[in-house]
Structures are given as C-alpha cells and as structure tokens.
Short mmCIF file of C-alpha atoms and ligand atoms in Angstrom, two decimals:
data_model
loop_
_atom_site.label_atom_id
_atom_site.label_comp_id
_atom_site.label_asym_id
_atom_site.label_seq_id
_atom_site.Cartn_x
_atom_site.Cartn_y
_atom_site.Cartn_z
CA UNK A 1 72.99 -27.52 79.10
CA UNK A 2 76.04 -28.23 77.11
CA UNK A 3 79.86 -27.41 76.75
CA UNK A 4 78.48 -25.26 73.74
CA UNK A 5 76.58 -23.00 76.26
CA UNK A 6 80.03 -22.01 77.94
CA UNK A 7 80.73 -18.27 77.54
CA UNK A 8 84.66 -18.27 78.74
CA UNK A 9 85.53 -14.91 80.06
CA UNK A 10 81.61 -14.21 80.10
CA UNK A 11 82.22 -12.54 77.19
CA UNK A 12 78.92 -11.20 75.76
CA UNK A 13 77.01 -11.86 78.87
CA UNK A 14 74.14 -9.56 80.16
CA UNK A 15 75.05 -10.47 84.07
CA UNK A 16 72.54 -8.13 85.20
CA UNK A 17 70.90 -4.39 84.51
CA UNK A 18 72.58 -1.69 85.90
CA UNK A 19 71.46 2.54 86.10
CA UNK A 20 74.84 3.98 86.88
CA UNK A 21 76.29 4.01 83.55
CA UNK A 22 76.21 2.93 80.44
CA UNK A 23 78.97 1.70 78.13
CA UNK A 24 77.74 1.40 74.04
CA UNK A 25 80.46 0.69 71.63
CA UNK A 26 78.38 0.87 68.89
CA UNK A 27 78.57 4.87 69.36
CA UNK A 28 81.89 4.80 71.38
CA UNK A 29 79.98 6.62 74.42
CA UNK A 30 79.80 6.13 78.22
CA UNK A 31 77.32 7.87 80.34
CA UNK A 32 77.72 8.11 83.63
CA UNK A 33 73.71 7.90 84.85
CA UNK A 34 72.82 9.41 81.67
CA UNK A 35 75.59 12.63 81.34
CA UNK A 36 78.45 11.76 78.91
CA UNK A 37 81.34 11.17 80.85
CA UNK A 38 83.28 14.12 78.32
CA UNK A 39 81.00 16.83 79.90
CA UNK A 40 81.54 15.65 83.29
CA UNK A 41 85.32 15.34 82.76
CA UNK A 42 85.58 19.08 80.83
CA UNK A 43 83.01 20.95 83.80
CA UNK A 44 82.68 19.12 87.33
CA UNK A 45 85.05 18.69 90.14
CA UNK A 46 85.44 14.73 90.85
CA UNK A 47 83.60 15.22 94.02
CA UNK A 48 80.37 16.32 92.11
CA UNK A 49 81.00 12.85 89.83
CA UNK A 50 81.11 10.62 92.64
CA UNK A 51 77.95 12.66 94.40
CA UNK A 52 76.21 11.63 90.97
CA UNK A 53 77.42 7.72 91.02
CA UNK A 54 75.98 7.45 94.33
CA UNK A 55 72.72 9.05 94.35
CA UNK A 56 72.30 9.38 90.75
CA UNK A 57 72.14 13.12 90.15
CA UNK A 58 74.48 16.00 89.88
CA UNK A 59 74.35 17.82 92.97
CA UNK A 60 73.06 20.77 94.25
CA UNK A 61 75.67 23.57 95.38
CA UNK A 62 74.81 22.59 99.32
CA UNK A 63 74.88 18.97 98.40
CA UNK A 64 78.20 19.28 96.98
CA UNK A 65 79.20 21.45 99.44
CA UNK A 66 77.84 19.17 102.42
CA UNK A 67 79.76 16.62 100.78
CA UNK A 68 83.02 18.44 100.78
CA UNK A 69 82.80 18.60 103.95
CA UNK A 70 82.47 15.25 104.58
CA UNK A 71 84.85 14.29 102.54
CA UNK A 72 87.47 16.90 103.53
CA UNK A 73 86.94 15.85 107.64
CA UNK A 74 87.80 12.01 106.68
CA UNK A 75 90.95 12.57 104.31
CA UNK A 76 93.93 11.77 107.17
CA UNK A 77 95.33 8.59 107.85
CA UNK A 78 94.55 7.28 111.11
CA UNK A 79 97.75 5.95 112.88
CA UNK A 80 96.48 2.56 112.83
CA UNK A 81 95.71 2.80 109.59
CA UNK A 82 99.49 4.44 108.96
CA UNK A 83 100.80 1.40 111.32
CA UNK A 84 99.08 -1.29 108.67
CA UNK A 85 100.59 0.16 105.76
CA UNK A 86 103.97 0.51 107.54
CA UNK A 87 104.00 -3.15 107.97
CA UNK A 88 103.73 -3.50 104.45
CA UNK A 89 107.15 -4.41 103.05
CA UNK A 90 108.54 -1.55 100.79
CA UNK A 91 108.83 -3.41 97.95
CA UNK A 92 105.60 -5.00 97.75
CA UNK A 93 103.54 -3.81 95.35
CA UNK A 94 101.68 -0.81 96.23
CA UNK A 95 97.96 -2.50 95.55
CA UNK A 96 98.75 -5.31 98.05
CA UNK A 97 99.30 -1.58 100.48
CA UNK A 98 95.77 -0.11 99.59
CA UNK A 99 94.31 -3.33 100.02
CA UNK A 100 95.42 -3.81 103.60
CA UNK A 101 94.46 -0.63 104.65
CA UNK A 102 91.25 -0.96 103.46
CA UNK A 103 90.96 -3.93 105.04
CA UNK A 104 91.92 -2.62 108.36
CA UNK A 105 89.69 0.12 107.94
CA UNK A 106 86.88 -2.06 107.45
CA UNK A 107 88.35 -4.40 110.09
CA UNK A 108 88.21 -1.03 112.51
CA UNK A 109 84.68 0.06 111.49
CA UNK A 110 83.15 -3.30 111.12
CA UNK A 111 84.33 -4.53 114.70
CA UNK A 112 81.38 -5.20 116.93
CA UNK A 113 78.40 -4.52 114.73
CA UNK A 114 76.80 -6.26 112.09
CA UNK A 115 74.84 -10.07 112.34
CA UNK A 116 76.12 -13.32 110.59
CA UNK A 117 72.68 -13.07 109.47
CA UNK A 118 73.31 -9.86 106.80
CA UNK A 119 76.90 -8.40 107.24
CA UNK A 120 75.62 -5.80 104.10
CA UNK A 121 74.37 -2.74 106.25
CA UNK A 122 72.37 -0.70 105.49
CA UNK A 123 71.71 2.12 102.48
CA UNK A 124 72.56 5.02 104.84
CA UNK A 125 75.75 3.10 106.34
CA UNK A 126 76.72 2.31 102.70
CA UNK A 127 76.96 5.28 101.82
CA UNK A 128 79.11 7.37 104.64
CA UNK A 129 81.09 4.31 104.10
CA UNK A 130 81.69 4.79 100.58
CA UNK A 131 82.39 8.71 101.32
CA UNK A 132 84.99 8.12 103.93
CA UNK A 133 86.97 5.71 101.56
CA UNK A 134 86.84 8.05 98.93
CA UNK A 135 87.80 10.74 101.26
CA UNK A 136 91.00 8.20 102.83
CA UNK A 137 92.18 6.71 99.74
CA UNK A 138 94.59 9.71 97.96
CA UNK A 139 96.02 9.91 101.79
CA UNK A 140 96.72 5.98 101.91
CA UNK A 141 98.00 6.08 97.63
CA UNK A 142 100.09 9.26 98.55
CA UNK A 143 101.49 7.67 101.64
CA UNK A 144 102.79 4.96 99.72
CA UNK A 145 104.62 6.76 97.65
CA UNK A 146 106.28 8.95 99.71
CA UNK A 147 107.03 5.97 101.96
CA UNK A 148 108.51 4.11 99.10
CA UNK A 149 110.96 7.51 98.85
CA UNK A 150 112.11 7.68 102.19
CA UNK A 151 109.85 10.89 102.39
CA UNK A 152 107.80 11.60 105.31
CA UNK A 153 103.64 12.19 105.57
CA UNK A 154 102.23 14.90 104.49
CA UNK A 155 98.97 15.88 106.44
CA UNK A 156 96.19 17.20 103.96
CA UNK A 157 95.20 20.82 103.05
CA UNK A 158 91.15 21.44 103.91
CA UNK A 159 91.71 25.06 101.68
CA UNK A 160 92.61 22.36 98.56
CA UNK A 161 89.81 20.43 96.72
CA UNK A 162 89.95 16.91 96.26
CA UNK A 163 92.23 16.77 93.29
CA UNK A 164 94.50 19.31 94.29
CA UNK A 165 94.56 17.96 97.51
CA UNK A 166 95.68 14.62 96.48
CA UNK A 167 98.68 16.31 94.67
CA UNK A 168 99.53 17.88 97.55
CA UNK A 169 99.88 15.16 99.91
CA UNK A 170 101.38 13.51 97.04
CA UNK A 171 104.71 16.09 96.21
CA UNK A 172 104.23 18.45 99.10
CA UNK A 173 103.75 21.60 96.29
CA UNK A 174 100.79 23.31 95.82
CA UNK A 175 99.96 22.27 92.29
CA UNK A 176 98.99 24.27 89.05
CA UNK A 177 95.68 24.81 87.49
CA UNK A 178 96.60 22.50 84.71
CA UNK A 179 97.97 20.10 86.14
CA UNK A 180 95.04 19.80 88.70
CA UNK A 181 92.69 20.51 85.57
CA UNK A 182 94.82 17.18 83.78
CA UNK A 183 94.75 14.81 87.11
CA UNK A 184 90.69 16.17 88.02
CA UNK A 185 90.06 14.37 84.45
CA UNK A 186 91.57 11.25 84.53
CA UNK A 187 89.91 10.78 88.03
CA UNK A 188 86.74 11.38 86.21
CA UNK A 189 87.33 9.12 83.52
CA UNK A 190 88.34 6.16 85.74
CA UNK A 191 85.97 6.31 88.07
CA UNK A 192 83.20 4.38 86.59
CA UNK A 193 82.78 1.27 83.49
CA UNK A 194 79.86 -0.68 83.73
CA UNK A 195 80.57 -4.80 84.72
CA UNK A 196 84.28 -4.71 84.20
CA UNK A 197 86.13 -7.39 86.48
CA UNK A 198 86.49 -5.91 89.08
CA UNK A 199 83.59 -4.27 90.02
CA UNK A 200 81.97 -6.84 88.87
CA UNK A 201 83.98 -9.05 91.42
CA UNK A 202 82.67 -6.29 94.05
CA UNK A 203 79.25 -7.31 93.09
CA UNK A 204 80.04 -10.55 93.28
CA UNK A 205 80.88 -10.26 96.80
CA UNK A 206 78.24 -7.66 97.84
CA UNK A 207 75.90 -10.36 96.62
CA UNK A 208 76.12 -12.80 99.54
CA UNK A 209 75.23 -10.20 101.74
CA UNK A 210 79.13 -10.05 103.03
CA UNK A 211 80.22 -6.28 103.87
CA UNK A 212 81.20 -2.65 101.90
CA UNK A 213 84.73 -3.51 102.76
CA UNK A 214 85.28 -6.99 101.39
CA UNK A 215 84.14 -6.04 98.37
CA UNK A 216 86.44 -2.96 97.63
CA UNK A 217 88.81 -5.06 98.89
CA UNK A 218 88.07 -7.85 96.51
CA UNK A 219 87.62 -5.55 93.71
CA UNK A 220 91.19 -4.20 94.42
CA UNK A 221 92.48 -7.33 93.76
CA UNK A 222 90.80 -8.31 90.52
CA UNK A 223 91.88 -4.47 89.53
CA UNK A 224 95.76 -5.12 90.31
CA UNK A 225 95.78 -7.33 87.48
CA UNK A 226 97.66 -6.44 84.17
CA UNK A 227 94.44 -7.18 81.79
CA UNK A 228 92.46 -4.85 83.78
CA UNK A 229 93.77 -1.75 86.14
CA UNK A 230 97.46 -3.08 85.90
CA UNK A 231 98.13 -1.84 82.47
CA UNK A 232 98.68 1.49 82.99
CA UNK A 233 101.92 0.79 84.97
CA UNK A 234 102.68 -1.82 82.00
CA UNK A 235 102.06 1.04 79.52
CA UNK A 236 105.00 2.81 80.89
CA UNK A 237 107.15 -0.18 81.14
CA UNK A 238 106.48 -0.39 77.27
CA UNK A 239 107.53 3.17 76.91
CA UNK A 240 110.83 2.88 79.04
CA UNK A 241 111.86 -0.66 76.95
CA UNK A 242 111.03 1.39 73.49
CA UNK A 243 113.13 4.14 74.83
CA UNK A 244 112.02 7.09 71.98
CA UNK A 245 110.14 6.95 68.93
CA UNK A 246 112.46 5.76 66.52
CA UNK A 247 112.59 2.50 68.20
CA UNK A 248 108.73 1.76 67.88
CA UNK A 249 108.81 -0.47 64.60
CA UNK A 250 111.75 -2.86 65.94
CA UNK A 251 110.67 -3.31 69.22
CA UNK A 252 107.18 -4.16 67.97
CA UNK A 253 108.18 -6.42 65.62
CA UNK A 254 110.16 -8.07 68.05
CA UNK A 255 106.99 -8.35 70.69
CA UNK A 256 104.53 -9.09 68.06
CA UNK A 257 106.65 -12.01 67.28
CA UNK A 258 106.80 -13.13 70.67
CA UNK A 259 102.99 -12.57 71.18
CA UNK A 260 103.25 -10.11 73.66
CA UNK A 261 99.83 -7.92 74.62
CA UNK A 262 100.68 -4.28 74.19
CA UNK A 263 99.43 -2.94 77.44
CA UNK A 264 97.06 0.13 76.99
CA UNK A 265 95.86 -1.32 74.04
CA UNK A 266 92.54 -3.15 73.69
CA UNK A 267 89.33 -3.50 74.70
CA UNK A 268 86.73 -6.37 75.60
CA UNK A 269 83.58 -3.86 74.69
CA UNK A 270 85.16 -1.49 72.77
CA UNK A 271 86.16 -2.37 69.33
CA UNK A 272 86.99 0.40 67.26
CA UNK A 273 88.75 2.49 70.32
CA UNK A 274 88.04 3.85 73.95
CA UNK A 275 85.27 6.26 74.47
CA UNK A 276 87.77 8.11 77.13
CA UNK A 277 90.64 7.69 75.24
CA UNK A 278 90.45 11.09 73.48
CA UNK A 279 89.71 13.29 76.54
CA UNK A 280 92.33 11.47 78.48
CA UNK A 281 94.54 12.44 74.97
CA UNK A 282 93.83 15.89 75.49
CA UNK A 283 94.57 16.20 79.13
CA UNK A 284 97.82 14.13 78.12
CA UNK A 285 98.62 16.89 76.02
CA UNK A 286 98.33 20.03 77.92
CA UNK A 287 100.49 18.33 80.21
CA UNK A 288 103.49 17.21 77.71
CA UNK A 289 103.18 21.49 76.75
CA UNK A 290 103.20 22.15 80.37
CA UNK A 291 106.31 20.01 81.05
CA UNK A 292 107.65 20.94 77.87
CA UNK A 293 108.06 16.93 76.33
CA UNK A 294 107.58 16.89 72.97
CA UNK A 295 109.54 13.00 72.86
CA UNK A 296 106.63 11.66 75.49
CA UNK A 297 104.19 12.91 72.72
CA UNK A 298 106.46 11.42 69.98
CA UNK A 299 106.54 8.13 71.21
CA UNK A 300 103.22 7.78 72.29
CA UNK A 301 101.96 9.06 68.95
CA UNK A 302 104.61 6.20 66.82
CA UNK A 303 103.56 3.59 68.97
CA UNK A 304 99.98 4.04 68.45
CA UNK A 305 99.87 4.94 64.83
CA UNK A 306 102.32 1.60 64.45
CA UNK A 307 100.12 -0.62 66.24
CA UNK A 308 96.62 0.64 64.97
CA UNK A 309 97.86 -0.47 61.54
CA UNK A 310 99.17 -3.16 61.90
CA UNK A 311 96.78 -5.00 64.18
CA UNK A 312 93.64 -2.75 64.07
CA UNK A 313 93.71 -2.40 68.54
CA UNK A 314 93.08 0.59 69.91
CA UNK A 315 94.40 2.20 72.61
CA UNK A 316 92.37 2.38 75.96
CA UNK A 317 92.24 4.73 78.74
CA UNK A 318 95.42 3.34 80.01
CA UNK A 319 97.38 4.13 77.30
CA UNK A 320 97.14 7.66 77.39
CA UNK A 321 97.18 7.87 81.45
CA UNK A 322 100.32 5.84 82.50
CA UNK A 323 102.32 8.86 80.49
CA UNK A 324 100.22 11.75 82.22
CA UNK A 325 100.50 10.34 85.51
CA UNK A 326 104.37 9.61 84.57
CA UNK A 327 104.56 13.44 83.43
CA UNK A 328 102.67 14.60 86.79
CA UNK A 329 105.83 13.07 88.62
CA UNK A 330 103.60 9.82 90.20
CA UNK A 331 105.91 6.24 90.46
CA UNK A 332 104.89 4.04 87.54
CA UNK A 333 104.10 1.63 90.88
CA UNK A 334 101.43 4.09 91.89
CA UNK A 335 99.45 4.37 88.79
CA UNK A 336 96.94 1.53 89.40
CA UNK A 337 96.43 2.32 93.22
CA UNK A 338 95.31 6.10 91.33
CA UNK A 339 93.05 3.81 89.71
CA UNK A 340 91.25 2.79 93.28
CA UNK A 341 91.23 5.93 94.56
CA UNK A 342 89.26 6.69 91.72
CA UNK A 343 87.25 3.53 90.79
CA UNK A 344 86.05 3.56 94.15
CA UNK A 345 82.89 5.88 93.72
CA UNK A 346 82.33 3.25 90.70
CA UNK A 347 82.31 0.27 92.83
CA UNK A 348 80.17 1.30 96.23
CA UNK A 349 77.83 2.49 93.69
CA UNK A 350 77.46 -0.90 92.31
CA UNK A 351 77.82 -2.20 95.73
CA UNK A 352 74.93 -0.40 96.91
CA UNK A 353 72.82 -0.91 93.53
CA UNK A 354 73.56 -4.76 94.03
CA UNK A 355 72.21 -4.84 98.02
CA UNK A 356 69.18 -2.57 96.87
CA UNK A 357 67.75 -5.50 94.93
CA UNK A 358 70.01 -8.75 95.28
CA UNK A 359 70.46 -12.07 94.13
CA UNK A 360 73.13 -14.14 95.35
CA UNK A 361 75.63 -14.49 91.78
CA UNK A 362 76.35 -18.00 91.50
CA UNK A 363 76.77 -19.02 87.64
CA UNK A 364 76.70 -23.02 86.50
CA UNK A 365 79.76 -25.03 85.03
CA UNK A 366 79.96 -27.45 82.52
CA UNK A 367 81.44 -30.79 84.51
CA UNK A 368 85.18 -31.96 82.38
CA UNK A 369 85.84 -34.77 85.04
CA UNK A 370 86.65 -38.11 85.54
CA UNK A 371 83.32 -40.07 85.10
CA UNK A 372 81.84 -41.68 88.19
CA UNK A 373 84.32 -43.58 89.82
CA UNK A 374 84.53 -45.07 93.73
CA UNK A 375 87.05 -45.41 96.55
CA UNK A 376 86.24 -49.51 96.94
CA UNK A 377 88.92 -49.62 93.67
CA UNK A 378 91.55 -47.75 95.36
CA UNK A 379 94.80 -48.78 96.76
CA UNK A 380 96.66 -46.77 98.34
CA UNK A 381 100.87 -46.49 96.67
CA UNK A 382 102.04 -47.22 100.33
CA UNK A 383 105.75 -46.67 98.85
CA UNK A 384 105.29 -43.64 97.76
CA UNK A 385 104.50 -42.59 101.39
C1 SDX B 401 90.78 -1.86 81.51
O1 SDX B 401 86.36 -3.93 81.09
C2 SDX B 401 86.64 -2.70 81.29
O2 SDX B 401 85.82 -1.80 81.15
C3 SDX B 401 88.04 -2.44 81.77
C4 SDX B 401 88.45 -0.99 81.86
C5 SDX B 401 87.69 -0.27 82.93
O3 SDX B 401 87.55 0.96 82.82
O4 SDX B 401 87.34 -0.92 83.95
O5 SDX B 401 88.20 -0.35 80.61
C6 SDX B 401 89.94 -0.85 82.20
O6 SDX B 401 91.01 -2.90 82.06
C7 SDX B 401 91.23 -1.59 80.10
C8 SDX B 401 92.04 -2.79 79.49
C9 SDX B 401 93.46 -2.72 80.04
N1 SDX B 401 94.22 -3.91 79.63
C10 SDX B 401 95.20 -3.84 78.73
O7 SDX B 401 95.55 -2.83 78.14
C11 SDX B 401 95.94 -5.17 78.54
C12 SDX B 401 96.13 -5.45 77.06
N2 SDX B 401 94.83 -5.70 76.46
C13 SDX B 401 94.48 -7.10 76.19
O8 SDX B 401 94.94 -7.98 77.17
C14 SDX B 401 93.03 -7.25 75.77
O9 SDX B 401 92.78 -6.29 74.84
C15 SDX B 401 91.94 -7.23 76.82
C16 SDX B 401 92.18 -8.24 77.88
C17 SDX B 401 91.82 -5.88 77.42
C18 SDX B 401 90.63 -7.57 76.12
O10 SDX B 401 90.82 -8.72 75.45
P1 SDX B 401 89.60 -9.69 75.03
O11 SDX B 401 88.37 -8.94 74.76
O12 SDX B 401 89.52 -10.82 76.00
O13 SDX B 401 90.10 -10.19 73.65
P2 SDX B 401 91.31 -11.14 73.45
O14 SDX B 401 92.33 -10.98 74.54
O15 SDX B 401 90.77 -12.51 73.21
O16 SDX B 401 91.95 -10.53 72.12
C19 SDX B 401 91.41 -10.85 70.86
C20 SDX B 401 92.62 -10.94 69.96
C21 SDX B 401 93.66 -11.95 70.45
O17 SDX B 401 94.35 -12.42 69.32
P3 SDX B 401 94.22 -14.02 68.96
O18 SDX B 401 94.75 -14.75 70.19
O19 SDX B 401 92.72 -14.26 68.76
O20 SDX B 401 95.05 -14.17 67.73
O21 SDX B 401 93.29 -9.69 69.91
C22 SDX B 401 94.61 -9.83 70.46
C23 SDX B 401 94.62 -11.13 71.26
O22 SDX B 401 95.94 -11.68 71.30
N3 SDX B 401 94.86 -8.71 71.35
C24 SDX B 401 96.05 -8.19 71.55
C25 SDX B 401 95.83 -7.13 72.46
N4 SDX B 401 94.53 -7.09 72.79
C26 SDX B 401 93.94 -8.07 72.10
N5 SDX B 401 97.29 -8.50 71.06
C27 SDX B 401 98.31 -7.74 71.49
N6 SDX B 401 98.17 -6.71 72.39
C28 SDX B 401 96.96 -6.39 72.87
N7 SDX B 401 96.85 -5.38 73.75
#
C-alpha cells in the first residue's frame, strides 16, 4: 500500500452495497428502494416513506395505519426526557439539545438489558426503536424552539398527521394544507441519501455491535456540521448578510475573494445540481405565494443564477429549504435539528441494514511519522518542569 492509495474524504469510495436507496448523478435521480423520491414527495404522507425505508415497501392501508398508531401513541415528551433538554443551556445550539435527549432516551430504554457481548438488539427491537424516535423527535425539535422563546409545551394533537402535527406543537395553530403539503415534502426529501457522513458515521457505529441509540446519536453529530446538515441554517445566514437581491453581485464578489463556501451550494456526488433541489424549489414556491414574498424568491433566484455562472455549483437541497423553513416561521437555529427529525428513518434503516449482515468498519492509514525511534535516547528537559 502506498500514500498514492489514500482516498482523503473517501471520496469515490464504494464503502459498502446498500438496498435503501440509490443516489446516480449521472441521471440526477434518487430512489428511495427503487420509487423516485419526486413521486414519493408529490403523493405519500412521510409516515408511508419511513414505513418504506424500514421494511422496504410502501405500505398497505393497515400497515400504515398500524403504524400511525404507533407512531401517534409515542409523540410526547416524557418529563425526563423534558428535564434533559431543560438542562440544556438556552443558547446552546439546538443539535447539542436533540442529541441529549436522544441520548437519555436511549440511556432510559437501554438501562438493564442488553450483554457487553452484542449491545445491537435485535431486528424486531430495532425497529419499535426506530418508530418511537421518529414518533419523539418533532416533540423534542418543537420543544426547543418554543423553549428558546420563552413559550411553553405544547402537548400533540392524535386528530393531526405527522406533519401537521409537528407544526402544531411547533406554533400552537392548526396549519394550512399548503403549508403542511410544503413541510410533508421537505421531510420526504431529507429523509434519506445513501453513505453521506453521517449516516455513514451511524454505520460506523452500528458496526461494532454498539446500540440504535449511539448511533443516531453519533450521526447527529457528524450532521450538525456546516458541510453536511448545518448548511441550511448557513443558507439563511447568507440571505440575512446579502440583505435583498440587488446586493448579490457585491457581496459575492466580496466572499469569493475571501474563499468563502456558499452554503446550500454544492455537492460531493452531484455535479451538475441536486436531484431534490427542484421539488424542494417548488414547495419553496407555493410557500413565498402563500406568504406573499416575492423578495425571498428574488434573492434566492439572483444568488443562484450569480453563482451558477460564475463558478458552475449548484445549489443543493439546503439551499432551497433554509428559506421555506424560514417562510414557515421555524428559527434559522432549528433548521438542522428538522433535518434529524427527518433523517432519522434514513439512518435506523441503515442501522438495521448494517446489523443484518455486518462487518466491523475499520479502514487502514498510510503511517506520516517519525521513523523508529526509542526512549534509551531521551532526556527528559527537567527545567521545563
Ligand atoms: C448535504 O453527502 C450527502 O448526500 C449530503 C446531503 C445529504 O442529503 O445527506 O446531500 C446533505 O450535506 C448537502 C451539502 C451541504 N453543504 C453545503 O452546502 C456546504 C457548502 N458546500 C461545500 O462545502 C461542498 O460543496 C461540499 C462539502 C458539500 C462538497 O464538497 P467536495 O465534494 O468535498 O468538493 P470540494 O469541497 O473539494 O470542492 C471542490 C471545489 C473546491 O475548489 P478548489 O479548492 O478545488 O479551488 O469546489 C469549490 C471548493 O472550494 N466549492 C465551493 C463550494 N463547493 C465546492 N466553493 C464555494 N462554495 C461552495 N459551496
């Protein structure tokens, strides 16, 4: 092996196979176990995506209802699980909240069971596991916010579905079609990418037999990042330093000359622009007629077009979601935990695709050291002590 063998960043690397979905630049598609992730996005509820990550098919109406039910009986906030994310200071950062409470959840469910031997559980545990933190999460993200306001919980609605619900625990209105329609979408769209870091972190950690919980809650942590789920927050801090669309050419000029990385923009698999990017658009855009914002559209259009040409990057699903979730009244702080809730049903479906047929990842490194060299020659600077 030699230094020229070194893939930094892994880029190009075939880790592993995978069936849950399928990312192909060369026809800008993803296909989430074989169904294009458009269709599911235009015609299923979220709950009937995240039925298909796990068990690999669309389901059935008493499937999806058996799961709503599920789902809708786990969706409050334990007061434990309140009393961890209260200790949380209030101006932490909102992903360091979801990722203690997940880890107190896991902390809570974990305690007593399990051997040193295989801390993984099993297929069947997996998987109610994976349900009742996709059931918990919008109640721990909406929490936070509201928290963050000085605004008191709001229990969830069991008449609401899980989108609708989540905006409702969120503002405390009963929300819209479209703007249900709009959020149901982008939780569609995030939910699910193939080896990106951090799920790929989550199968990292899934593969030394450790536990459900510490990898969601290592995955959460490779997601808070501003190269990966981070940059939809960034996106908006872009927007709010631009100010409005006239601005766009001076204030990229200036970046560009400081080498700045336009959040939202860029891709390490796509090349020529985000397969999501133009169904996220589109849900972008019934909200900026629904709110009635022509300059959000403005701006996001200028900054785009500007950028495109001169550095041929395209935008990425971030780019068009930090101003949705900005429109839909969401804390630019909050964007990337609306990311977990989402990417969840991504990541405990590679979780439980890693556990069903394992091997421990544990890639080589090309040694950059000191030669061989041996504590006999070494005298300690007693001086400097
Ligand atoms: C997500 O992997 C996934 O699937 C992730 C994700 C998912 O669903 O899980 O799709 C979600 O993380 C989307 C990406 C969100 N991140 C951002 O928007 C941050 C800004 N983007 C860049 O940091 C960058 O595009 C990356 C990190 C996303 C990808 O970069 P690569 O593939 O590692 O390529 P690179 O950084 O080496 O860039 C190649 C060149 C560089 O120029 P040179 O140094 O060679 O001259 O393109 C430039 C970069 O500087 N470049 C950018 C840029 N993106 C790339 N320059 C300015 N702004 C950018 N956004």
């Amino acid at each position: 092996m030699t230094v020229t063998d070194i893939r930094k960043g892994l880029v190009g690397v075939i880790a592993d196979e995978t069936a849950v979905s399928k990312v192909n630049p060369e026809t800008n598609s993803l296909l989430y176990r074989g169904y294009p992730v458009q269709e599911l996005a235009a015609t299923q509820p979220f709950e009937a995506v995240a039925y298909l990550l796990w068990n690999g098919e669309l389901p059935t109406p008493e499937q999806l209802a058996a799961l709503r039910a599920t789902e809708r009986a786990h969706r409050a906030l334990t007061d434990e699980v309140r009393a961890a994310i209260d200790l949380v200071p209030l101006d932490a950062h909102p992903m360091d909240e979801v990722r203690t409470a997940v880890s107190v959840i896991g902390a809570q469910d974990l305690a007593g069971s399990g051997s040193v031997m295989d801390a993984s559980g099993s297929a069947e545990e997996n998987l109610a596991r994976s349900i009742r933190l996709f059931a918990v999460l919008p109640a721990i993200v909406a929490y936070g916010q509201r928290r963050r306001r000085g605004e008191g919980l709001i229990a969830p609605r069991d008449d609401l579905d899980y989108a609708a619900n989540f905006l409702w625990m969120t503002f405390g209105e009963v929300p819209d079609e479209v703007v249900v329609d709009a959020f149901n979408r982008s939780m569609i769209l995030y939910a699910e990418h193939s080896f990106n870091a951090s799920t790929f972190t989550s199968r990292v950690i899934a593969s030394t037999l450790s536990d459900l919980y510490s990898a969601v809650t290592g995955a959460i942590g490779a997601l808070k990042g501003p190269l990966h789920g981070g940059a939809n927050e960034a996106v908006l801090h872009v927007f709010h330093e631009i100010g409005d669309a006239e601005n766009v050419s001076s204030w990229l000029d200036d970046a560009l000359a400081r080498k700045r990385k336009i959040m939202g923009f860029g891709h390490r698999v796509y090349k020529r622009g985000d397969s999501r990017v133009p169904t996220m658009k589109a849900a972008l855009d019934t909200l900026v007629a629904h709110y009635d914002r022509p300059d959000v559209a403005a701006l996001y259009d200028a900054l785009e077009a500007e950028f495109v040409s001169r550095k041929g990057i395209y935008p990425n699903l971030d780019y068009p979601s930090g101003p949705a979730y900005d429109l839909l009244g969401f804390d630019t702080v909050t964007f990337t935990p609306l990311f977990v809730a989402s990417r969840v049903t991504g990541w405990t479906a590679h979780i439980m695709e890693q556990q069903a047929a394992n091997a421990l990842i544990r890639p080589l490194s090309a040694y950059s050291g000191p030669d061989e060299r041996h504590v006999e020659g070494y005298v300690p600077d007693t001086a400097a002590i």
